């Protein structure tokens, strides 16, 4: 009888278990913070792993995460005092050895990761005791703290791993985060379960279920039918396709995103080497029209590589105004005319419902200047693995999500034009390289701001990208989920307190 009652009680508890239903547009490639370079992998690993530090809810101050406290002993020596209550998902204690192991792994030849660039000024990492780490830098570095937002790996599990790039750990991760991976069905479902021993307290929502849904219309339909608890809303959908019933079930949270969309030229190709061609293509498009058609005022024109509101943004640099006559003249000077038009391909992914439409608008606008544009729209993983990372493209229509404190080295320094690097278009400018290198050790905020803004202007003048738009982030959240506390950094900062 007792066994029957126990089974019934377990069944009742399972019925009461709360699940946050989410969607992701693609399968994660690797659930490993050192290797998570695609958006799906980055999103999911964020629930599974912690860094030593993180941004506060307004993205203004850096606060402790795995670190209880931290301080600079001098300009080049950083001390982390680690929390003693942290456990890995398998129950083993977290310690300073894990921090040292993560650093050595990321900076080794065995791992190809763009995140290694953030540690290029680290001279040495020392374990002073089980819960104290000393980081010695070669010189002062303006992102010394932010670098340690990188997720930390478990030394006791991976110390004998021969090939982390192909390791089973990447699909069976063990982290310190508030949730642990309990199910991974590619192209179907990914389930995370609350970690009972999480150092900040067990999350109040028991499970997070990610449904892998590449098609944005299917994601929207599931959201409208309340099969998802939270989802991004495109401006067209917001303005034209949602009725009163939807707003009875969902609250809407909107803010400018920390991201921008661009058309990037493959500068390794001869056809894009002529600056007149790149300028002509820039002058042939109407960015305001693009924003008006696609976003219904829920976006703004992007004018350069750093976001408005950041210290690096240069307000003196304006977006070019469409000038078809000037564009045609530049193309003629570069050797192109009606009989020999400039022809190129835009490659993008269908993971966003907006970008394929943006590509069509660009195709239409460029045709006015006599430019012939071909379009290729692909599934996200195929797009990354067959086009973006091997650099097999004319142009890519892509976006970057950026930190509140930008690191131009990752995207704009010549040294980042390498396999696994984020300089996808092959941009090389010695003047920009020197500015980036000089800026890395500048601590004075006023001086650093001036250098960033100079970089901003130089990069825009080169037209390696056509900077297009900065969308607003519009998120619908099930009214049953509480407490949602919007902040400058978004709504996710207190998610372990959410209830449903």
Coordinates of N, CA and C in Angstrom, one line a residue, residues 38-248:
X38 N 27.3 29.9 -32.1 CA 26.0 30.2 -32.7 C 25.0 30.6 -31.6
X39 N 24.0 31.2 -32.0 CA 23.0 31.8 -31.1 C 22.3 30.8 -30.2
X40 N 21.9 29.6 -30.8 CA 21.2 28.6 -30.1 C 22.1 28.0 -29.0
X41 N 23.4 27.7 -29.4 CA 24.3 27.1 -28.4 C 24.6 28.1 -27.3
X42 N 24.8 29.4 -27.6 CA 25.0 30.4 -26.6 C 23.9 30.6 -25.6
X43 N 22.7 30.6 -26.2 CA 21.5 30.8 -25.3 C 21.3 29.6 -24.3
X44 N 21.5 28.4 -24.8 CA 21.3 27.2 -23.9 C 22.4 27.1 -22.9
X45 N 23.7 27.3 -23.3 CA 24.8 27.2 -22.4 C 24.7 28.2 -21.3
X46 N 24.0 29.4 -21.6 CA 23.8 30.4 -20.6 C 23.1 29.9 -19.4
X47 N 22.2 28.9 -19.5 CA 21.5 28.3 -18.4 C 22.3 27.2 -17.7
X48 N 23.3 26.7 -18.3 CA 24.1 25.6 -17.8 C 25.4 25.9 -17.1
X49 N 26.0 27.0 -17.5 CA 27.3 27.4 -17.0 C 27.3 28.8 -16.4
X50 N 28.3 29.1 -15.6 CA 28.5 30.4 -15.0 C 29.9 30.9 -15.3
X51 N 30.1 32.2 -15.4 CA 31.4 32.8 -15.4 C 31.8 33.2 -14.0
X52 N 33.0 33.8 -13.9 CA 33.4 34.3 -12.6 C 32.6 35.6 -12.3
X53 N 32.3 36.4 -13.3 CA 31.6 37.6 -13.1 C 30.5 37.7 -14.2
X54 N 29.6 38.7 -14.0 CA 28.5 39.0 -15.0 C 28.1 40.4 -14.9
X55 N 27.3 40.9 -15.8 CA 26.8 42.3 -15.7 C 25.6 42.3 -14.8
X56 N 25.3 43.4 -14.2 CA 24.1 43.6 -13.4 C 22.9 43.7 -14.3
X57 N 21.7 43.9 -13.8 CA 20.5 43.9 -14.6 C 20.4 45.0 -15.6
X58 N 21.2 46.1 -15.3 CA 21.1 47.2 -16.3 C 22.3 47.2 -17.2
X59 N 23.1 46.2 -17.2 CA 24.3 46.1 -18.1 C 25.3 47.2 -17.9
X60 N 25.4 47.7 -16.6 CA 26.2 48.9 -16.3 C 27.4 48.5 -15.5
X61 N 27.2 47.7 -14.4 CA 28.3 47.3 -13.5 C 28.5 45.8 -13.6
X62 N 29.8 45.5 -13.4 CA 30.2 44.1 -13.4 C 30.1 43.6 -11.9
X63 N 29.4 42.5 -11.7 CA 29.2 42.0 -10.4 C 29.7 40.5 -10.3
X64 N 29.8 39.9 -9.1 CA 30.3 38.6 -9.0 C 29.3 37.6 -9.5
X65 N 29.8 36.4 -10.0 CA 28.9 35.3 -10.3 C 29.5 34.1 -9.6
X66 N 30.4 33.4 -10.1 CA 31.1 32.4 -9.3 C 32.1 33.0 -8.3
X67 N 32.5 34.2 -8.6 CA 33.4 35.0 -7.7 C 32.6 35.7 -6.6
X68 N 33.0 35.5 -5.4 CA 32.3 36.2 -4.2 C 32.7 37.6 -4.3
X69 N 34.0 37.9 -4.6 CA 34.5 39.3 -4.7 C 35.7 39.2 -5.6
X70 N 36.1 40.4 -6.1 CA 37.3 40.5 -7.0 C 37.8 41.9 -6.8
X71 N 39.1 42.0 -7.1 CA 39.8 43.4 -7.0 C 41.1 43.3 -7.7
X72 N 41.6 44.5 -8.1 CA 42.9 44.7 -8.7 C 43.9 45.0 -7.7
X73 N 44.9 44.1 -7.5 CA 46.0 44.4 -6.6 C 46.8 45.5 -7.1
X74 N 47.0 45.6 -8.4 CA 47.6 46.7 -9.1 C 47.1 46.7 -10.5
X75 N 47.7 47.5 -11.4 CA 47.1 47.7 -12.7 C 47.0 46.5 -13.5
X76 N 47.9 45.5 -13.2 CA 48.0 44.3 -14.1 C 47.7 43.0 -13.3
X77 N 47.3 43.1 -12.0 CA 47.1 41.9 -11.2 C 45.7 41.9 -10.7
X78 N 44.9 40.9 -11.1 CA 43.5 40.7 -10.7 C 43.3 39.5 -9.8
X79 N 42.6 39.7 -8.7 CA 42.4 38.7 -7.7 C 40.9 38.3 -7.7
X80 N 40.6 37.0 -7.8 CA 39.2 36.5 -7.6 C 39.2 35.7 -6.4
X81 N 38.2 36.0 -5.5 CA 37.9 35.2 -4.4 C 36.6 34.4 -4.7
X82 N 36.6 33.1 -4.8 CA 35.5 32.3 -5.3 C 34.6 31.9 -4.2
X83 N 33.3 31.7 -4.6 CA 32.3 31.2 -3.7 C 32.6 29.8 -3.3
X84 N 32.3 29.5 -2.1 CA 32.7 28.1 -1.6 C 31.5 27.2 -1.6
X85 N 30.3 27.7 -2.0 CA 29.1 26.8 -1.9 C 28.7 26.3 -3.3
X86 N 29.6 26.5 -4.3 CA 29.2 26.1 -5.7 C 29.5 24.6 -5.9
X87 N 28.6 23.9 -6.6 CA 28.7 22.5 -7.0 C 28.5 22.4 -8.5
X88 N 29.2 21.4 -9.0 CA 28.9 21.0 -10.4 C 27.6 20.2 -10.4
X89 N 27.1 20.0 -11.6 CA 25.8 19.3 -11.7 C 25.9 17.8 -11.2
X90 N 27.2 17.3 -11.2 CA 27.3 15.9 -10.7 C 27.6 15.8 -9.3
X91 N 27.6 17.0 -8.6 CA 27.7 17.0 -7.1 C 29.1 17.4 -6.7
X92 N 30.1 17.4 -7.6 CA 31.5 17.7 -7.2 C 31.6 19.2 -6.9
X93 N 32.5 19.5 -5.9 CA 32.7 20.9 -5.6 C 33.5 21.7 -6.7
X94 N 33.1 22.9 -6.9 CA 33.8 23.8 -7.8 C 35.0 24.5 -7.1
X95 N 36.1 24.7 -7.8 CA 37.3 25.3 -7.1 C 38.1 26.0 -8.1
X96 N 39.2 26.6 -7.6 CA 40.1 27.4 -8.4 C 40.7 26.6 -9.5
X97 N 40.9 25.3 -9.3 CA 41.5 24.4 -10.3 C 40.7 24.4 -11.6
X98 N 39.4 24.6 -11.5 CA 38.5 24.6 -12.7 C 38.8 25.9 -13.5
X99 N 39.0 27.0 -12.8 CA 39.3 28.2 -13.5 C 40.6 28.1 -14.3
X100 N 41.6 27.6 -13.6 CA 42.9 27.4 -14.3 C 42.8 26.5 -15.4
X101 N 42.1 25.4 -15.3 CA 41.9 24.4 -16.3 C 41.2 25.0 -17.5
X102 N 40.2 25.8 -17.3 CA 39.4 26.5 -18.4 C 40.3 27.4 -19.2
X103 N 41.1 28.2 -18.4 CA 42.0 29.1 -19.1 C 43.0 28.4 -20.0
X104 N 43.6 27.3 -19.4 CA 44.7 26.6 -20.2 C 44.0 25.9 -21.4
X105 N 42.8 25.4 -21.2 CA 42.2 24.7 -22.3 C 41.9 25.7 -23.5
X106 N 41.3 26.8 -23.1 CA 40.9 27.8 -24.1 C 42.1 28.3 -24.9
X107 N 43.2 28.5 -24.2 CA 44.3 29.1 -24.9 C 45.3 28.1 -25.5
X108 N 44.9 26.8 -25.4 CA 45.8 25.7 -26.0 C 45.6 25.6 -27.5
X109 N 46.5 24.9 -28.1 CA 46.4 24.7 -29.6 C 45.3 23.7 -29.9
X110 N 44.8 23.0 -28.9 CA 43.8 21.9 -29.1 C 42.4 22.5 -29.4
X111 N 42.2 23.8 -29.1 CA 40.9 24.4 -29.2 C 40.9 25.5 -30.2
X112 N 39.9 25.5 -31.1 CA 39.8 26.7 -32.0 C 38.5 27.4 -31.5
X113 N 38.8 28.6 -31.0 CA 37.6 29.4 -30.5 C 38.0 30.9 -30.6
X114 N 37.0 31.7 -31.1 CA 37.3 33.2 -31.1 C 37.4 33.8 -29.7
X115 N 36.9 33.1 -28.7 CA 36.9 33.6 -27.4 C 38.3 33.7 -26.8
X116 N 39.2 32.9 -27.4 CA 40.6 32.9 -26.9 C 41.2 34.3 -27.0
X117 N 40.7 35.1 -28.0 CA 41.3 36.4 -28.2 C 41.2 37.3 -26.9
X118 N 40.1 37.1 -26.2 CA 39.9 37.9 -25.0 C 41.0 37.6 -23.9
X119 N 41.8 36.6 -24.0 CA 42.8 36.2 -23.0 C 44.2 36.5 -23.5
X120 N 44.3 37.2 -24.7 CA 45.6 37.3 -25.3 C 46.6 38.2 -24.5
X121 N 46.1 39.0 -23.5 CA 47.0 39.8 -22.7 C 47.3 39.1 -21.3
X122 N 46.7 37.9 -21.1 CA 47.0 37.3 -19.8 C 48.4 36.6 -19.9
X123 N 49.2 37.0 -18.9 CA 50.5 36.4 -18.8 C 50.5 35.1 -18.0
X124 N 49.7 35.1 -17.0 CA 49.7 33.8 -16.1 C 48.5 33.8 -15.3
X125 N 48.0 32.6 -15.0 CA 46.9 32.4 -14.1 C 47.4 31.5 -13.0
X126 N 47.3 31.9 -11.7 CA 47.8 31.1 -10.6 C 46.7 30.7 -9.6
X127 N 46.7 29.5 -9.1 CA 45.8 29.1 -8.0 C 46.6 29.4 -6.7
X128 N 46.1 30.4 -6.0 CA 46.7 30.7 -4.7 C 46.3 29.8 -3.6
X129 N 45.0 29.4 -3.6 CA 44.4 28.4 -2.7 C 43.2 27.9 -3.4
X130 N 42.5 27.0 -2.7 CA 41.3 26.3 -3.4 C 40.2 27.3 -3.9
X131 N 40.2 28.5 -3.3 CA 39.2 29.4 -3.7 C 39.7 30.8 -4.0
X132 N 41.0 30.9 -4.4 CA 41.6 32.2 -4.8 C 42.4 32.0 -6.1
X133 N 42.1 32.9 -7.0 CA 42.8 32.9 -8.3 C 43.4 34.2 -8.5
X134 N 44.7 34.2 -9.0 CA 45.4 35.4 -9.4 C 45.6 35.4 -10.9
X135 N 45.2 36.5 -11.5 CA 45.4 36.6 -13.0 C 46.4 37.8 -13.2
X136 N 47.5 37.4 -13.8 CA 48.6 38.5 -14.1 C 48.5 38.8 -15.6
X137 N 48.4 40.1 -15.9 CA 48.3 40.6 -17.3 C 49.6 41.2 -17.7
X138 N 49.9 41.1 -19.0 CA 51.1 41.6 -19.6 C 51.2 43.1 -19.5
X139 N 50.0 43.7 -19.5 CA 49.8 45.2 -19.4 C 48.4 45.5 -19.1
X140 N 48.0 46.7 -18.6 CA 46.7 47.0 -18.3 C 45.7 46.7 -19.5
X141 N 44.6 46.2 -19.2 CA 43.6 45.7 -20.3 C 42.2 46.2 -19.9
X142 N 41.6 47.0 -20.8 CA 40.3 47.6 -20.5 C 39.2 46.6 -20.3
X143 N 39.3 45.3 -20.8 CA 38.3 44.3 -20.7 C 38.7 43.2 -19.8
X144 N 39.7 43.5 -18.9 CA 40.2 42.4 -18.1 C 39.1 41.7 -17.3
X145 N 38.2 42.4 -16.7 CA 37.1 41.8 -15.9 C 36.1 41.1 -16.8
X146 N 35.7 41.7 -17.9 CA 34.6 41.2 -18.7 C 35.0 39.9 -19.4
X147 N 36.3 39.7 -19.6 CA 36.9 38.4 -20.2 C 36.4 37.2 -19.3
X148 N 36.3 37.4 -18.0 CA 36.0 36.3 -17.1 C 34.5 36.1 -17.0
X149 N 33.7 36.6 -17.9 CA 32.3 36.2 -18.0 C 32.2 34.9 -18.8
X150 N 33.3 34.4 -19.3 CA 33.4 33.1 -20.0 C 33.0 32.0 -19.1
X151 N 32.1 31.1 -19.5 CA 31.7 29.9 -18.7 C 32.9 29.1 -18.3
X152 N 32.9 28.6 -17.1 CA 34.0 27.8 -16.6 C 33.6 26.3 -16.7
X153 N 34.7 25.5 -17.1 CA 34.5 24.1 -17.4 C 35.0 23.2 -16.2
X154 N 34.5 22.0 -16.0 CA 34.9 21.1 -14.9 C 36.2 20.4 -15.2
X155 N 37.2 20.7 -14.4 CA 38.5 20.0 -14.6 C 38.4 18.5 -14.3
X156 N 37.6 18.1 -13.3 CA 37.6 16.7 -12.9 C 37.0 15.8 -14.0
X157 N 36.2 16.4 -14.9 CA 35.6 15.6 -16.0 C 36.4 15.6 -17.3
X158 N 37.0 16.8 -17.5 CA 37.7 17.0 -18.8 C 39.2 16.9 -18.8
X159 N 39.8 16.7 -17.7 CA 41.3 16.7 -17.6 C 42.0 15.7 -18.5
X160 N 41.3 14.6 -18.8 CA 42.0 13.6 -19.6 C 41.4 13.6 -21.0
X161 N 40.6 14.6 -21.4 CA 39.9 14.6 -22.7 C 41.0 14.9 -23.8
X162 N 41.1 14.1 -24.8 CA 42.1 14.3 -25.8 C 41.6 15.3 -26.9
X163 N 40.3 15.4 -27.2 CA 39.9 16.2 -28.3 C 38.6 16.9 -27.9
X164 N 38.7 18.0 -27.3 CA 37.5 18.7 -26.8 C 36.6 19.2 -27.9
X165 N 37.1 19.5 -29.1 CA 36.3 19.9 -30.2 C 35.3 18.8 -30.6
X166 N 35.6 17.6 -30.4 CA 34.8 16.5 -30.8 C 34.2 15.7 -29.6
X167 N 34.4 16.2 -28.4 CA 34.1 15.5 -27.2 C 32.6 15.3 -27.0
X168 N 32.2 14.1 -26.4 CA 30.8 13.9 -26.0 C 30.3 14.9 -25.0
X169 N 31.3 15.5 -24.3 CA 30.9 16.6 -23.3 C 30.1 17.7 -24.0
X170 N 30.3 17.9 -25.3 CA 29.6 19.0 -26.0 C 28.1 18.8 -26.2
X171 N 27.7 17.5 -26.0 CA 26.3 17.2 -26.0 C 25.8 16.6 -24.7
X172 N 26.7 16.4 -23.8 CA 26.4 15.9 -22.4 C 27.1 16.8 -21.4
X173 N 26.8 18.1 -21.4 CA 27.6 19.1 -20.6 C 27.3 18.9 -19.1
X174 N 28.3 19.2 -18.3 CA 28.1 19.3 -16.8 C 28.6 20.7 -16.5
X175 N 27.7 21.5 -15.9 CA 28.1 22.9 -15.5 C 27.8 23.2 -14.1
X176 N 27.8 24.5 -13.8 CA 27.4 24.9 -12.4 C 26.1 25.7 -12.4
X177 N 25.5 25.8 -13.6 CA 24.4 26.8 -13.8 C 23.1 26.3 -13.1
X178 N 22.1 27.2 -13.1 CA 20.8 26.9 -12.4 C 20.0 25.8 -13.0
X179 N 20.4 25.4 -14.3 CA 19.7 24.3 -14.9 C 20.7 23.3 -15.4
X180 N 20.4 22.0 -15.5 CA 21.2 21.0 -16.1 C 20.5 20.3 -17.2
X181 N 21.3 19.8 -18.2 CA 20.7 19.2 -19.4 C 20.2 17.8 -19.0
X182 N 18.9 17.5 -19.3 CA 18.3 16.2 -19.0 C 17.8 15.5 -20.3
X183 N 17.7 16.2 -21.4 CA 17.3 15.6 -22.6 C 17.8 16.4 -23.8
X184 N 18.3 15.7 -24.8 CA 18.8 16.4 -26.0 C 18.4 15.6 -27.2
X185 N 17.3 16.0 -27.9 CA 16.8 15.3 -29.1 C 17.0 16.3 -30.2
X186 N 18.0 16.1 -31.1 CA 18.3 17.1 -32.1 C 17.1 17.2 -33.1
X187 N 16.8 18.4 -33.5 CA 15.7 18.7 -34.4 C 14.3 18.5 -33.8
X188 N 14.3 18.3 -32.4 CA 13.0 18.1 -31.8 C 13.0 18.8 -30.4
X189 N 13.4 18.2 -29.3 CA 13.3 18.9 -28.0 C 14.6 18.8 -27.3
X190 N 14.8 19.9 -26.5 CA 15.9 20.0 -25.6 C 15.3 20.3 -24.2
X191 N 15.6 19.5 -23.2 CA 15.0 19.8 -21.9 C 16.1 20.1 -20.8
X192 N 15.9 21.1 -20.1 CA 16.7 21.4 -18.9 C 15.9 21.3 -17.7
X193 N 16.5 20.8 -16.6 CA 15.9 20.7 -15.3 C 16.6 21.5 -14.3
X194 N 15.8 22.0 -13.3 CA 16.3 22.9 -12.3 C 17.4 22.1 -11.5
X195 N 18.5 22.7 -11.2 CA 19.5 22.1 -10.4 C 19.3 22.4 -8.9
X196 N 19.0 21.3 -8.2 CA 18.6 21.5 -6.8 C 19.6 22.2 -5.9
X197 N 20.9 22.0 -6.2 CA 22.0 22.5 -5.4 C 22.6 23.8 -6.0
X198 N 21.9 24.5 -6.8 CA 22.4 25.7 -7.4 C 22.7 26.7 -6.3
X199 N 23.9 27.4 -6.3 CA 24.4 28.2 -5.2 C 23.6 29.4 -4.9
X200 N 22.8 29.9 -5.9 CA 21.9 31.0 -5.6 C 20.5 30.6 -5.2
X201 N 20.3 29.3 -5.1 CA 19.0 28.7 -4.8 C 18.4 28.1 -6.0
X202 N 17.6 27.0 -5.7 CA 17.0 26.3 -6.8 C 16.0 27.1 -7.6
X203 N 16.1 27.1 -8.9 CA 15.1 27.9 -9.7 C 13.7 27.4 -9.4
X204 N 12.7 28.4 -9.4 CA 11.4 28.0 -9.0 C 10.6 27.3 -10.1
X205 N 11.0 27.5 -11.4 CA 10.4 26.8 -12.5 C 11.2 25.5 -12.7
X206 N 10.6 24.4 -12.7 CA 11.2 23.1 -12.6 C 12.0 22.7 -13.9
X207 N 11.4 23.1 -15.1 CA 12.0 22.6 -16.3 C 11.9 23.8 -17.4
X208 N 12.9 23.8 -18.3 CA 12.8 24.6 -19.5 C 12.9 23.7 -20.7
X209 N 11.9 23.8 -21.5 CA 11.8 22.9 -22.7 C 12.0 23.8 -23.9
X210 N 13.1 23.5 -24.7 CA 13.3 24.2 -26.0 C 12.8 23.3 -27.1
X211 N 11.9 23.8 -27.9 CA 11.5 23.2 -29.1 C 12.3 23.7 -30.3
X212 N 12.9 22.8 -31.0 CA 13.7 23.2 -32.2 C 12.8 23.4 -33.4
X213 N 12.5 24.7 -33.7 CA 11.6 25.0 -34.8 C 12.2 26.0 -35.7
X214 N 12.7 25.6 -36.9 CA 13.4 26.5 -37.8 C 12.5 27.5 -38.4
X215 N 11.2 27.1 -38.7 CA 10.3 28.0 -39.4 C 9.7 29.1 -38.5
X216 N 9.9 30.3 -38.7 CA 9.4 31.4 -37.8 C 7.9 31.4 -37.8
X217 N 7.2 31.1 -38.9 CA 5.7 31.1 -38.8 C 5.2 30.0 -37.9
X218 N 5.9 28.9 -37.9 CA 5.5 27.8 -36.9 C 5.7 28.2 -35.5
X219 N 6.8 28.9 -35.2 CA 7.1 29.4 -33.9 C 6.0 30.4 -33.5
X220 N 5.6 31.3 -34.4 CA 4.5 32.3 -34.1 C 3.2 31.6 -33.8
X221 N 2.9 30.6 -34.6 CA 1.6 29.9 -34.4 C 1.6 29.2 -33.1
X222 N 2.7 28.6 -32.7 CA 2.8 28.0 -31.3 C 2.6 29.0 -30.2
X223 N 3.2 30.2 -30.4 CA 3.1 31.2 -29.4 C 1.7 31.7 -29.3
X224 N 1.0 31.9 -30.5 CA -0.4 32.4 -30.4 C -1.3 31.4 -29.8
X225 N -0.9 30.1 -29.9 CA -1.7 29.0 -29.3 C -1.3 28.7 -27.9
X226 N -0.4 29.6 -27.3 CA 0.1 29.4 -26.0 C 0.8 28.1 -25.7
X227 N 1.4 27.5 -26.8 CA 2.2 26.4 -26.7 C 3.6 26.8 -26.3
X228 N 3.9 28.0 -26.5 CA 5.2 28.6 -26.0 C 4.8 29.7 -24.9
X229 N 5.7 29.8 -23.9 CA 5.4 30.8 -22.9 C 6.1 32.1 -23.2
X230 N 7.1 32.1 -24.1 CA 7.8 33.3 -24.3 C 8.4 33.3 -25.7
X231 N 8.3 34.4 -26.4 CA 8.9 34.4 -27.8 C 9.1 35.8 -28.3
X232 N 10.0 35.9 -29.3 CA 10.2 37.2 -30.0 C 9.1 37.4 -31.0
X233 N 8.7 38.7 -31.1 CA 7.6 39.1 -32.0 C 8.2 40.0 -33.0
X234 N 8.0 39.7 -34.3 CA 8.4 40.6 -35.4 C 7.5 41.8 -35.5
X235 N 8.0 43.0 -35.9 CA 7.2 44.2 -35.9 C 5.9 44.0 -36.8
X236 N 6.1 43.4 -38.0 CA 4.9 43.2 -38.8 C 3.8 42.4 -38.1
X237 N 4.2 41.4 -37.4 CA 3.3 40.6 -36.6 C 2.7 41.4 -35.5
X238 N 3.5 42.2 -34.8 CA 3.0 43.0 -33.7 C 1.9 44.0 -34.2
X239 N 2.2 44.6 -35.4 CA 1.3 45.6 -35.9 C 0.0 45.1 -36.6
X240 N 0.2 43.9 -37.2 CA -0.9 43.5 -38.1 C -1.6 42.1 -37.8
X241 N -0.9 41.3 -37.0 CA -1.4 39.9 -36.9 C -1.8 39.4 -35.5
X242 N -1.8 40.3 -34.6 CA -2.1 39.9 -33.2 C -3.4 40.6 -32.8
X243 N -4.4 39.8 -32.3 CA -5.7 40.3 -31.9 C -5.7 40.5 -30.4
X244 N -6.9 40.9 -29.9 CA -7.1 41.2 -28.5 C -6.9 40.0 -27.6
X245 N -7.3 38.8 -28.2 CA -7.1 37.5 -27.4 C -5.7 37.3 -27.0
X246 N -4.8 37.6 -28.0 CA -3.3 37.4 -27.7 C -2.9 38.3 -26.5
X247 N -3.3 39.5 -26.5 CA -2.8 40.4 -25.4 C -3.5 40.2 -24.1
X248 N -4.5 39.3 -24.1 CA -5.1 38.9 -22.8 C -4.2 37.8 -22.2

